[in-house]
């Protein structure tokens, strides 16, 4: 019977969408060691990025300029460690083949943006047609690296396979890599005010 076998290691793949910070996705492979029926530790690497962000325009040396295409969307890679708290089984089949429980995972993050600067294309117009004549890079200051995070989920296991869904929260400043950039006109690059990052996710795991 399955219930007689103890599974200590669980690999999980998370996929979700942030519900603030404009439009952003998150993907995270992780591995967890469950050294107790209700306790464990986890390690994961989250990749997250915005999508469908518009070009941001400014004036540089009297010319119109806009963000390069590959810098319109913010992206991060985030290393995470967490402590895992599991509830006793809320429901299980008589042979322990099917199981349902809740889980909470507070942790800390080490986050690094793909870029800590912005590059603008300077445009020159000939009639209605523009061409890029130069590039200008603007560096950010005061990047923040360390954050806390927490995840709560409901999980349903079928033998060794685990399906989950839940809610994620963090004090990650999604715009930290752009928050202190000053453009050529002396104005700061606009970013939204700081707020708690929140997302919803689904997960697929395997225990062995």
JSON list of C-alpha atoms in Angstrom, two decimals:
[
{"chain": "A", "resi": 1, "resn": "UNK", "atom": "CA", "xyz": [0.00, 0.00, 0.00]},
{"chain": "A", "resi": 2, "resn": "UNK", "atom": "CA", "xyz": [1.15, 3.53, -0.73]},
{"chain": "A", "resi": 3, "resn": "UNK", "atom": "CA", "xyz": [0.70, 4.68, 2.87]},
{"chain": "A", "resi": 4, "resn": "UNK", "atom": "CA", "xyz": [3.49, 2.32, 3.96]},
{"chain": "A", "resi": 5, "resn": "UNK", "atom": "CA", "xyz": [6.06, 4.13, 1.79]},
{"chain": "A", "resi": 6, "resn": "UNK", "atom": "CA", "xyz": [7.59, 7.37, 3.02]},
{"chain": "A", "resi": 7, "resn": "UNK", "atom": "CA", "xyz": [8.36, 9.90, 0.28]},
{"chain": "A", "resi": 8, "resn": "UNK", "atom": "CA", "xyz": [10.89, 12.50, 1.45]},
{"chain": "A", "resi": 9, "resn": "UNK", "atom": "CA", "xyz": [11.76, 14.41, -1.75]},
{"chain": "A", "resi": 10, "resn": "UNK", "atom": "CA", "xyz": [9.21, 16.32, -3.84]},
{"chain": "A", "resi": 11, "resn": "UNK", "atom": "CA", "xyz": [9.98, 18.14, -7.08]},
{"chain": "A", "resi": 12, "resn": "UNK", "atom": "CA", "xyz": [7.40, 20.74, -8.11]},
{"chain": "A", "resi": 13, "resn": "UNK", "atom": "CA", "xyz": [6.85, 23.07, -11.02]},
{"chain": "A", "resi": 14, "resn": "UNK", "atom": "CA", "xyz": [4.83, 26.25, -10.32]},
{"chain": "A", "resi": 15, "resn": "UNK", "atom": "CA", "xyz": [3.21, 28.48, -12.90]},
{"chain": "A", "resi": 16, "resn": "UNK", "atom": "CA", "xyz": [1.24, 31.62, -12.13]},
{"chain": "A", "resi": 17, "resn": "UNK", "atom": "CA", "xyz": [0.25, 35.18, -12.92]},
{"chain": "A", "resi": 18, "resn": "UNK", "atom": "CA", "xyz": [0.83, 38.26, -10.81]},
{"chain": "A", "resi": 19, "resn": "UNK", "atom": "CA", "xyz": [-2.43, 40.02, -10.01]},
{"chain": "A", "resi": 20, "resn": "UNK", "atom": "CA", "xyz": [-0.76, 43.42, -9.61]},
{"chain": "A", "resi": 21, "resn": "UNK", "atom": "CA", "xyz": [2.49, 44.89, -10.97]},
{"chain": "A", "resi": 22, "resn": "UNK", "atom": "CA", "xyz": [0.70, 45.22, -14.31]},
{"chain": "A", "resi": 23, "resn": "UNK", "atom": "CA", "xyz": [0.90, 42.08, -16.49]},
{"chain": "A", "resi": 24, "resn": "UNK", "atom": "CA", "xyz": [3.52, 39.54, -15.38]},
{"chain": "A", "resi": 25, "resn": "UNK", "atom": "CA", "xyz": [3.97, 35.76, -15.39]},
{"chain": "A", "resi": 26, "resn": "UNK", "atom": "CA", "xyz": [5.98, 33.52, -13.06]},
{"chain": "A", "resi": 27, "resn": "UNK", "atom": "CA", "xyz": [7.50, 30.06, -13.48]},
{"chain": "A", "resi": 28, "resn": "UNK", "atom": "CA", "xyz": [9.34, 28.20, -10.74]},
{"chain": "A", "resi": 29, "resn": "UNK", "atom": "CA", "xyz": [10.94, 24.74, -10.56]},
{"chain": "A", "resi": 30, "resn": "UNK", "atom": "CA", "xyz": [11.63, 23.69, -6.97]},
{"chain": "A", "resi": 31, "resn": "UNK", "atom": "CA", "xyz": [12.71, 20.77, -4.83]},
{"chain": "A", "resi": 32, "resn": "UNK", "atom": "CA", "xyz": [11.67, 20.09, -1.23]},
{"chain": "A", "resi": 33, "resn": "UNK", "atom": "CA", "xyz": [12.91, 17.76, 1.49]},
{"chain": "A", "resi": 34, "resn": "UNK", "atom": "CA", "xyz": [10.16, 16.64, 3.86]},
{"chain": "A", "resi": 35, "resn": "UNK", "atom": "CA", "xyz": [12.07, 15.44, 6.93]},
{"chain": "A", "resi": 36, "resn": "UNK", "atom": "CA", "xyz": [8.86, 15.19, 8.98]},
{"chain": "A", "resi": 37, "resn": "UNK", "atom": "CA", "xyz": [5.23, 14.40, 8.19]},
{"chain": "A", "resi": 38, "resn": "UNK", "atom": "CA", "xyz": [4.33, 18.07, 8.66]},
{"chain": "A", "resi": 39, "resn": "UNK", "atom": "CA", "xyz": [7.64, 19.91, 8.12]},
{"chain": "A", "resi": 40, "resn": "UNK", "atom": "CA", "xyz": [10.12, 20.42, 5.33]},
{"chain": "A", "resi": 41, "resn": "UNK", "atom": "CA", "xyz": [12.47, 22.83, 3.60]},
{"chain": "A", "resi": 42, "resn": "UNK", "atom": "CA", "xyz": [12.36, 23.96, -0.02]},
{"chain": "A", "resi": 43, "resn": "UNK", "atom": "CA", "xyz": [14.59, 25.54, -2.64]},
{"chain": "A", "resi": 44, "resn": "UNK", "atom": "CA", "xyz": [13.33, 27.08, -5.88]},
{"chain": "A", "resi": 45, "resn": "UNK", "atom": "CA", "xyz": [14.28, 29.41, -8.71]},
{"chain": "A", "resi": 46, "resn": "UNK", "atom": "CA", "xyz": [11.55, 31.72, -9.98]},
{"chain": "A", "resi": 47, "resn": "UNK", "atom": "CA", "xyz": [11.68, 33.30, -13.41]},
{"chain": "A", "resi": 48, "resn": "UNK", "atom": "CA", "xyz": [9.24, 36.16, -13.85]},
{"chain": "A", "resi": 49, "resn": "UNK", "atom": "CA", "xyz": [8.67, 38.80, -16.48]},
{"chain": "A", "resi": 50, "resn": "UNK", "atom": "CA", "xyz": [6.15, 41.33, -17.69]},
{"chain": "A", "resi": 51, "resn": "UNK", "atom": "CA", "xyz": [4.52, 41.14, -21.10]},
{"chain": "A", "resi": 52, "resn": "UNK", "atom": "CA", "xyz": [2.73, 43.49, -23.52]},
{"chain": "A", "resi": 53, "resn": "UNK", "atom": "CA", "xyz": [4.36, 46.59, -22.05]},
{"chain": "A", "resi": 54, "resn": "UNK", "atom": "CA", "xyz": [4.26, 49.72, -24.26]},
{"chain": "A", "resi": 55, "resn": "UNK", "atom": "CA", "xyz": [7.26, 51.64, -25.54]},
{"chain": "A", "resi": 56, "resn": "UNK", "atom": "CA", "xyz": [8.24, 54.43, -23.17]},
{"chain": "A", "resi": 57, "resn": "UNK", "atom": "CA", "xyz": [9.27, 57.61, -24.99]},
{"chain": "A", "resi": 58, "resn": "UNK", "atom": "CA", "xyz": [11.41, 60.58, -23.96]},
{"chain": "A", "resi": 59, "resn": "UNK", "atom": "CA", "xyz": [13.50, 63.33, -25.57]},
{"chain": "A", "resi": 60, "resn": "UNK", "atom": "CA", "xyz": [17.30, 63.00, -25.71]},
{"chain": "A", "resi": 61, "resn": "UNK", "atom": "CA", "xyz": [19.41, 65.83, -27.16]},
{"chain": "A", "resi": 62, "resn": "UNK", "atom": "CA", "xyz": [16.33, 67.16, -28.91]},
{"chain": "A", "resi": 63, "resn": "UNK", "atom": "CA", "xyz": [15.51, 63.83, -30.57]},
{"chain": "A", "resi": 64, "resn": "UNK", "atom": "CA", "xyz": [12.64, 61.48, -29.87]},
{"chain": "A", "resi": 65, "resn": "UNK", "atom": "CA", "xyz": [13.78, 58.29, -28.15]},
{"chain": "A", "resi": 66, "resn": "UNK", "atom": "CA", "xyz": [12.09, 55.09, -27.03]},
{"chain": "A", "resi": 67, "resn": "UNK", "atom": "CA", "xyz": [13.03, 51.99, -25.05]},
{"chain": "A", "resi": 68, "resn": "UNK", "atom": "CA", "xyz": [14.65, 49.21, -27.04]},
{"chain": "A", "resi": 69, "resn": "UNK", "atom": "CA", "xyz": [12.26, 46.32, -27.75]},
{"chain": "A", "resi": 70, "resn": "UNK", "atom": "CA", "xyz": [14.01, 43.85, -25.44]},
{"chain": "A", "resi": 71, "resn": "UNK", "atom": "CA", "xyz": [13.88, 46.25, -22.45]},
{"chain": "A", "resi": 72, "resn": "UNK", "atom": "CA", "xyz": [10.19, 47.13, -22.44]},
{"chain": "A", "resi": 73, "resn": "UNK", "atom": "CA", "xyz": [9.33, 44.22, -20.15]},
{"chain": "A", "resi": 74, "resn": "UNK", "atom": "CA", "xyz": [10.88, 43.88, -16.69]},
{"chain": "A", "resi": 75, "resn": "UNK", "atom": "CA", "xyz": [12.24, 40.41, -15.86]},
{"chain": "A", "resi": 76, "resn": "UNK", "atom": "CA", "xyz": [13.74, 38.85, -12.73]},
{"chain": "A", "resi": 77, "resn": "UNK", "atom": "CA", "xyz": [15.43, 35.63, -11.63]},
{"chain": "A", "resi": 78, "resn": "UNK", "atom": "CA", "xyz": [14.73, 34.89, -7.95]},
{"chain": "A", "resi": 79, "resn": "UNK", "atom": "CA", "xyz": [16.40, 32.29, -5.73]},
{"chain": "A", "resi": 80, "resn": "UNK", "atom": "CA", "xyz": [14.07, 31.17, -2.93]},
{"chain": "A", "resi": 81, "resn": "UNK", "atom": "CA", "xyz": [14.40, 29.18, 0.25]},
{"chain": "A", "resi": 82, "resn": "UNK", "atom": "CA", "xyz": [11.43, 28.28, 2.43]},
{"chain": "A", "resi": 83, "resn": "UNK", "atom": "CA", "xyz": [10.16, 26.33, 5.42]},
{"chain": "A", "resi": 84, "resn": "UNK", "atom": "CA", "xyz": [7.23, 24.06, 4.58]},
{"chain": "A", "resi": 85, "resn": "UNK", "atom": "CA", "xyz": [4.34, 23.49, 6.99]},
{"chain": "A", "resi": 86, "resn": "UNK", "atom": "CA", "xyz": [1.83, 20.79, 6.04]},
{"chain": "A", "resi": 87, "resn": "UNK", "atom": "CA", "xyz": [-1.48, 20.05, 7.69]},
{"chain": "A", "resi": 88, "resn": "UNK", "atom": "CA", "xyz": [-2.61, 16.50, 8.46]},
{"chain": "A", "resi": 89, "resn": "UNK", "atom": "CA", "xyz": [-4.59, 15.01, 5.58]},
{"chain": "A", "resi": 90, "resn": "UNK", "atom": "CA", "xyz": [-7.93, 16.76, 5.24]},
{"chain": "A", "resi": 91, "resn": "UNK", "atom": "CA", "xyz": [-9.17, 13.78, 3.27]},
{"chain": "A", "resi": 92, "resn": "UNK", "atom": "CA", "xyz": [-7.66, 10.52, 2.03]},
{"chain": "A", "resi": 93, "resn": "UNK", "atom": "CA", "xyz": [-8.84, 7.29, 0.49]},
{"chain": "A", "resi": 94, "resn": "UNK", "atom": "CA", "xyz": [-8.83, 4.11, 2.55]},
{"chain": "A", "resi": 95, "resn": "UNK", "atom": "CA", "xyz": [-5.64, 2.89, 0.87]},
{"chain": "A", "resi": 96, "resn": "UNK", "atom": "CA", "xyz": [-3.98, 6.36, 1.07]},
{"chain": "A", "resi": 97, "resn": "UNK", "atom": "CA", "xyz": [-3.74, 6.46, -2.74]},
{"chain": "A", "resi": 98, "resn": "UNK", "atom": "CA", "xyz": [-5.64, 9.78, -2.90]},
{"chain": "A", "resi": 99, "resn": "UNK", "atom": "CA", "xyz": [-4.81, 12.50, -0.38]},
{"chain": "A", "resi": 100, "resn": "UNK", "atom": "CA", "xyz": [-5.78, 16.14, 0.21]},
{"chain": "A", "resi": 101, "resn": "UNK", "atom": "CA", "xyz": [-4.01, 18.64, 2.47]},
{"chain": "A", "resi": 102, "resn": "UNK", "atom": "CA", "xyz": [-3.11, 22.32, 2.91]},
{"chain": "A", "resi": 103, "resn": "UNK", "atom": "CA", "xyz": [0.37, 23.77, 2.92]},
{"chain": "A", "resi": 104, "resn": "UNK", "atom": "CA", "xyz": [2.07, 27.06, 3.91]},
{"chain": "A", "resi": 105, "resn": "UNK", "atom": "CA", "xyz": [5.61, 28.09, 2.88]},
{"chain": "A", "resi": 106, "resn": "UNK", "atom": "CA", "xyz": [7.17, 31.25, 4.34]},
{"chain": "A", "resi": 107, "resn": "UNK", "atom": "CA", "xyz": [10.63, 32.04, 3.01]},
{"chain": "A", "resi": 108, "resn": "UNK", "atom": "CA", "xyz": [13.24, 34.53, 1.86]},
{"chain": "A", "resi": 109, "resn": "UNK", "atom": "CA", "xyz": [14.33, 35.51, -1.66]},
{"chain": "A", "resi": 110, "resn": "UNK", "atom": "CA", "xyz": [17.51, 36.69, -3.36]},
{"chain": "A", "resi": 111, "resn": "UNK", "atom": "CA", "xyz": [16.33, 38.54, -6.48]},
{"chain": "A", "resi": 112, "resn": "UNK", "atom": "CA", "xyz": [18.31, 39.79, -9.46]},
{"chain": "A", "resi": 113, "resn": "UNK", "atom": "CA", "xyz": [16.78, 41.71, -12.38]},
{"chain": "A", "resi": 114, "resn": "UNK", "atom": "CA", "xyz": [17.83, 40.83, -15.91]},
{"chain": "A", "resi": 115, "resn": "UNK", "atom": "CA", "xyz": [18.83, 44.51, -16.25]},
{"chain": "A", "resi": 116, "resn": "UNK", "atom": "CA", "xyz": [19.62, 47.26, -13.76]},
{"chain": "A", "resi": 117, "resn": "UNK", "atom": "CA", "xyz": [19.58, 49.94, -16.46]},
{"chain": "A", "resi": 118, "resn": "UNK", "atom": "CA", "xyz": [17.57, 51.16, -19.46]},
{"chain": "A", "resi": 119, "resn": "UNK", "atom": "CA", "xyz": [18.69, 51.61, -23.05]},
{"chain": "A", "resi": 120, "resn": "UNK", "atom": "CA", "xyz": [16.93, 54.08, -25.33]},
{"chain": "A", "resi": 121, "resn": "UNK", "atom": "CA", "xyz": [17.04, 54.19, -29.13]},
{"chain": "A", "resi": 122, "resn": "UNK", "atom": "CA", "xyz": [17.45, 57.74, -30.40]},
{"chain": "A", "resi": 123, "resn": "UNK", "atom": "CA", "xyz": [15.32, 58.25, -33.53]},
{"chain": "A", "resi": 124, "resn": "UNK", "atom": "CA", "xyz": [15.74, 60.55, -36.47]},
{"chain": "A", "resi": 125, "resn": "UNK", "atom": "CA", "xyz": [12.74, 61.18, -38.72]},
{"chain": "A", "resi": 126, "resn": "UNK", "atom": "CA", "xyz": [12.67, 61.70, -42.45]},
{"chain": "A", "resi": 127, "resn": "UNK", "atom": "CA", "xyz": [9.05, 62.49, -43.15]},
{"chain": "A", "resi": 128, "resn": "UNK", "atom": "CA", "xyz": [7.00, 59.74, -41.51]},
{"chain": "A", "resi": 129, "resn": "UNK", "atom": "CA", "xyz": [9.89, 57.26, -41.50]},
{"chain": "A", "resi": 130, "resn": "UNK", "atom": "CA", "xyz": [12.27, 57.00, -38.53]},
{"chain": "A", "resi": 131, "resn": "UNK", "atom": "CA", "xyz": [15.64, 55.33, -38.13]},
{"chain": "A", "resi": 132, "resn": "UNK", "atom": "CA", "xyz": [17.78, 54.68, -35.08]},
{"chain": "A", "resi": 133, "resn": "UNK", "atom": "CA", "xyz": [20.85, 56.90, -35.06]},
{"chain": "A", "resi": 134, "resn": "UNK", "atom": "CA", "xyz": [22.24, 56.24, -31.58]},
{"chain": "A", "resi": 135, "resn": "UNK", "atom": "CA", "xyz": [21.68, 54.50, -28.24]},
{"chain": "A", "resi": 136, "resn": "UNK", "atom": "CA", "xyz": [21.84, 55.91, -24.71]},
{"chain": "A", "resi": 137, "resn": "UNK", "atom": "CA", "xyz": [22.00, 53.86, -21.51]},
{"chain": "A", "resi": 138, "resn": "UNK", "atom": "CA", "xyz": [20.80, 55.11, -18.10]},
{"chain": "A", "resi": 139, "resn": "UNK", "atom": "CA", "xyz": [21.90, 53.32, -14.93]},
{"chain": "A", "resi": 140, "resn": "UNK", "atom": "CA", "xyz": [19.71, 52.57, -11.94]},
{"chain": "A", "resi": 141, "resn": "UNK", "atom": "CA", "xyz": [20.73, 53.20, -8.32]},
{"chain": "A", "resi": 142, "resn": "UNK", "atom": "CA", "xyz": [19.67, 51.61, -5.05]},
{"chain": "A", "resi": 143, "resn": "UNK", "atom": "CA", "xyz": [18.73, 48.15, -6.32]},
{"chain": "A", "resi": 144, "resn": "UNK", "atom": "CA", "xyz": [17.21, 45.94, -3.59]},
{"chain": "A", "resi": 145, "resn": "UNK", "atom": "CA", "xyz": [18.10, 42.24, -3.55]},
{"chain": "A", "resi": 146, "resn": "UNK", "atom": "CA", "xyz": [16.57, 40.62, -0.44]},
{"chain": "A", "resi": 147, "resn": "UNK", "atom": "CA", "xyz": [12.85, 40.03, 0.10]},
{"chain": "A", "resi": 148, "resn": "UNK", "atom": "CA", "xyz": [10.45, 37.81, 2.02]},
{"chain": "A", "resi": 149, "resn": "UNK", "atom": "CA", "xyz": [7.79, 35.64, 0.45]},
{"chain": "A", "resi": 150, "resn": "UNK", "atom": "CA", "xyz": [5.01, 33.27, 1.49]},
{"chain": "A", "resi": 151, "resn": "UNK", "atom": "CA", "xyz": [2.88, 30.74, -0.35]},
{"chain": "A", "resi": 152, "resn": "UNK", "atom": "CA", "xyz": [-0.35, 29.02, 0.72]},
{"chain": "A", "resi": 153, "resn": "UNK", "atom": "CA", "xyz": [-1.79, 26.14, -1.26]},
{"chain": "A", "resi": 154, "resn": "UNK", "atom": "CA", "xyz": [-4.23, 23.27, -1.35]},
{"chain": "A", "resi": 155, "resn": "UNK", "atom": "CA", "xyz": [-2.74, 20.02, -2.66]},
{"chain": "A", "resi": 156, "resn": "UNK", "atom": "CA", "xyz": [-4.23, 16.82, -4.01]},
{"chain": "A", "resi": 157, "resn": "UNK", "atom": "CA", "xyz": [-2.05, 13.72, -4.47]},
{"chain": "A", "resi": 158, "resn": "UNK", "atom": "CA", "xyz": [-2.72, 10.76, -6.73]},
{"chain": "A", "resi": 159, "resn": "UNK", "atom": "CA", "xyz": [-0.12, 8.18, -5.73]},
{"chain": "A", "resi": 160, "resn": "UNK", "atom": "CA", "xyz": [3.19, 10.00, -6.32]},
{"chain": "A", "resi": 161, "resn": "UNK", "atom": "CA", "xyz": [1.75, 12.85, -8.42]},
{"chain": "A", "resi": 162, "resn": "UNK", "atom": "CA", "xyz": [0.64, 16.09, -6.74]},
{"chain": "A", "resi": 163, "resn": "UNK", "atom": "CA", "xyz": [-1.58, 18.83, -8.15]},
{"chain": "A", "resi": 164, "resn": "UNK", "atom": "CA", "xyz": [-1.87, 22.12, -6.28]},
{"chain": "A", "resi": 165, "resn": "UNK", "atom": "CA", "xyz": [-3.28, 25.63, -6.48]},
{"chain": "A", "resi": 166, "resn": "UNK", "atom": "CA", "xyz": [-2.78, 28.64, -4.28]},
{"chain": "A", "resi": 167, "resn": "UNK", "atom": "CA", "xyz": [-1.86, 32.22, -3.49]},
{"chain": "A", "resi": 168, "resn": "UNK", "atom": "CA", "xyz": [1.59, 33.81, -3.30]},
{"chain": "A", "resi": 169, "resn": "UNK", "atom": "CA", "xyz": [2.67, 37.07, -1.66]},
{"chain": "A", "resi": 170, "resn": "UNK", "atom": "CA", "xyz": [6.01, 38.88, -1.44]},
{"chain": "A", "resi": 171, "resn": "UNK", "atom": "CA", "xyz": [7.45, 42.31, -0.75]},
{"chain": "A", "resi": 172, "resn": "UNK", "atom": "CA", "xyz": [9.40, 42.06, -4.03]},
{"chain": "A", "resi": 173, "resn": "UNK", "atom": "CA", "xyz": [9.69, 45.54, -5.51]},
{"chain": "A", "resi": 174, "resn": "UNK", "atom": "CA", "xyz": [9.06, 44.59, -9.13]},
{"chain": "A", "resi": 175, "resn": "UNK", "atom": "CA", "xyz": [10.34, 47.98, -10.28]},
{"chain": "A", "resi": 176, "resn": "UNK", "atom": "CA", "xyz": [13.47, 48.15, -8.11]},
{"chain": "A", "resi": 177, "resn": "UNK", "atom": "CA", "xyz": [15.70, 47.86, -11.19]},
{"chain": "A", "resi": 178, "resn": "UNK", "atom": "CA", "xyz": [14.13, 51.04, -12.62]},
{"chain": "A", "resi": 179, "resn": "UNK", "atom": "CA", "xyz": [13.00, 52.98, -9.57]},
{"chain": "A", "resi": 180, "resn": "UNK", "atom": "CA", "xyz": [15.99, 55.35, -9.43]},
{"chain": "A", "resi": 181, "resn": "UNK", "atom": "CA", "xyz": [16.82, 56.01, -13.07]},
{"chain": "A", "resi": 182, "resn": "UNK", "atom": "CA", "xyz": [17.23, 59.65, -14.10]},
{"chain": "A", "resi": 183, "resn": "UNK", "atom": "CA", "xyz": [16.74, 60.39, -17.80]},
{"chain": "A", "resi": 184, "resn": "UNK", "atom": "CA", "xyz": [18.52, 62.98, -19.97]},
{"chain": "A", "resi": 185, "resn": "UNK", "atom": "CA", "xyz": [15.90, 65.65, -19.25]},
{"chain": "A", "resi": 186, "resn": "UNK", "atom": "CA", "xyz": [16.61, 65.37, -15.51]},
{"chain": "A", "resi": 187, "resn": "UNK", "atom": "CA", "xyz": [13.34, 63.62, -14.71]},
{"chain": "A", "resi": 188, "resn": "UNK", "atom": "CA", "xyz": [13.10, 60.22, -13.08]},
{"chain": "A", "resi": 189, "resn": "UNK", "atom": "CA", "xyz": [11.85, 57.33, -15.17]},
{"chain": "A", "resi": 190, "resn": "UNK", "atom": "CA", "xyz": [8.26, 56.78, -14.03]},
{"chain": "A", "resi": 191, "resn": "UNK", "atom": "CA", "xyz": [7.39, 53.55, -12.26]},
{"chain": "A", "resi": 192, "resn": "UNK", "atom": "CA", "xyz": [4.35, 52.72, -10.10]},
{"chain": "A", "resi": 193, "resn": "UNK", "atom": "CA", "xyz": [4.59, 53.12, -6.35]},
{"chain": "A", "resi": 194, "resn": "UNK", "atom": "CA", "xyz": [5.80, 50.22, -4.23]},
{"chain": "A", "resi": 195, "resn": "UNK", "atom": "CA", "xyz": [3.22, 47.61, -3.33]},
{"chain": "A", "resi": 196, "resn": "UNK", "atom": "CA", "xyz": [3.06, 44.04, -2.11]},
{"chain": "A", "resi": 197, "resn": "UNK", "atom": "CA", "xyz": [3.45, 41.57, -4.98]},
{"chain": "A", "resi": 198, "resn": "UNK", "atom": "CA", "xyz": [0.65, 39.02, -5.21]},
{"chain": "A", "resi": 199, "resn": "UNK", "atom": "CA", "xyz": [-0.01, 36.13, -7.57]},
{"chain": "A", "resi": 200, "resn": "UNK", "atom": "CA", "xyz": [-2.16, 33.05, -8.05]},
{"chain": "A", "resi": 201, "resn": "UNK", "atom": "CA", "xyz": [-0.64, 29.80, -9.27]},
{"chain": "A", "resi": 202, "resn": "UNK", "atom": "CA", "xyz": [-1.04, 26.13, -10.08]},
{"chain": "A", "resi": 203, "resn": "UNK", "atom": "CA", "xyz": [1.57, 23.49, -9.40]},
{"chain": "A", "resi": 204, "resn": "UNK", "atom": "CA", "xyz": [2.46, 19.98, -10.53]},
{"chain": "A", "resi": 205, "resn": "UNK", "atom": "CA", "xyz": [4.74, 17.81, -8.43]},
{"chain": "A", "resi": 206, "resn": "UNK", "atom": "CA", "xyz": [6.20, 14.33, -8.07]},
{"chain": "A", "resi": 207, "resn": "UNK", "atom": "CA", "xyz": [7.37, 12.65, -4.89]},
{"chain": "A", "resi": 208, "resn": "UNK", "atom": "CA", "xyz": [10.10, 10.01, -4.69]}
]
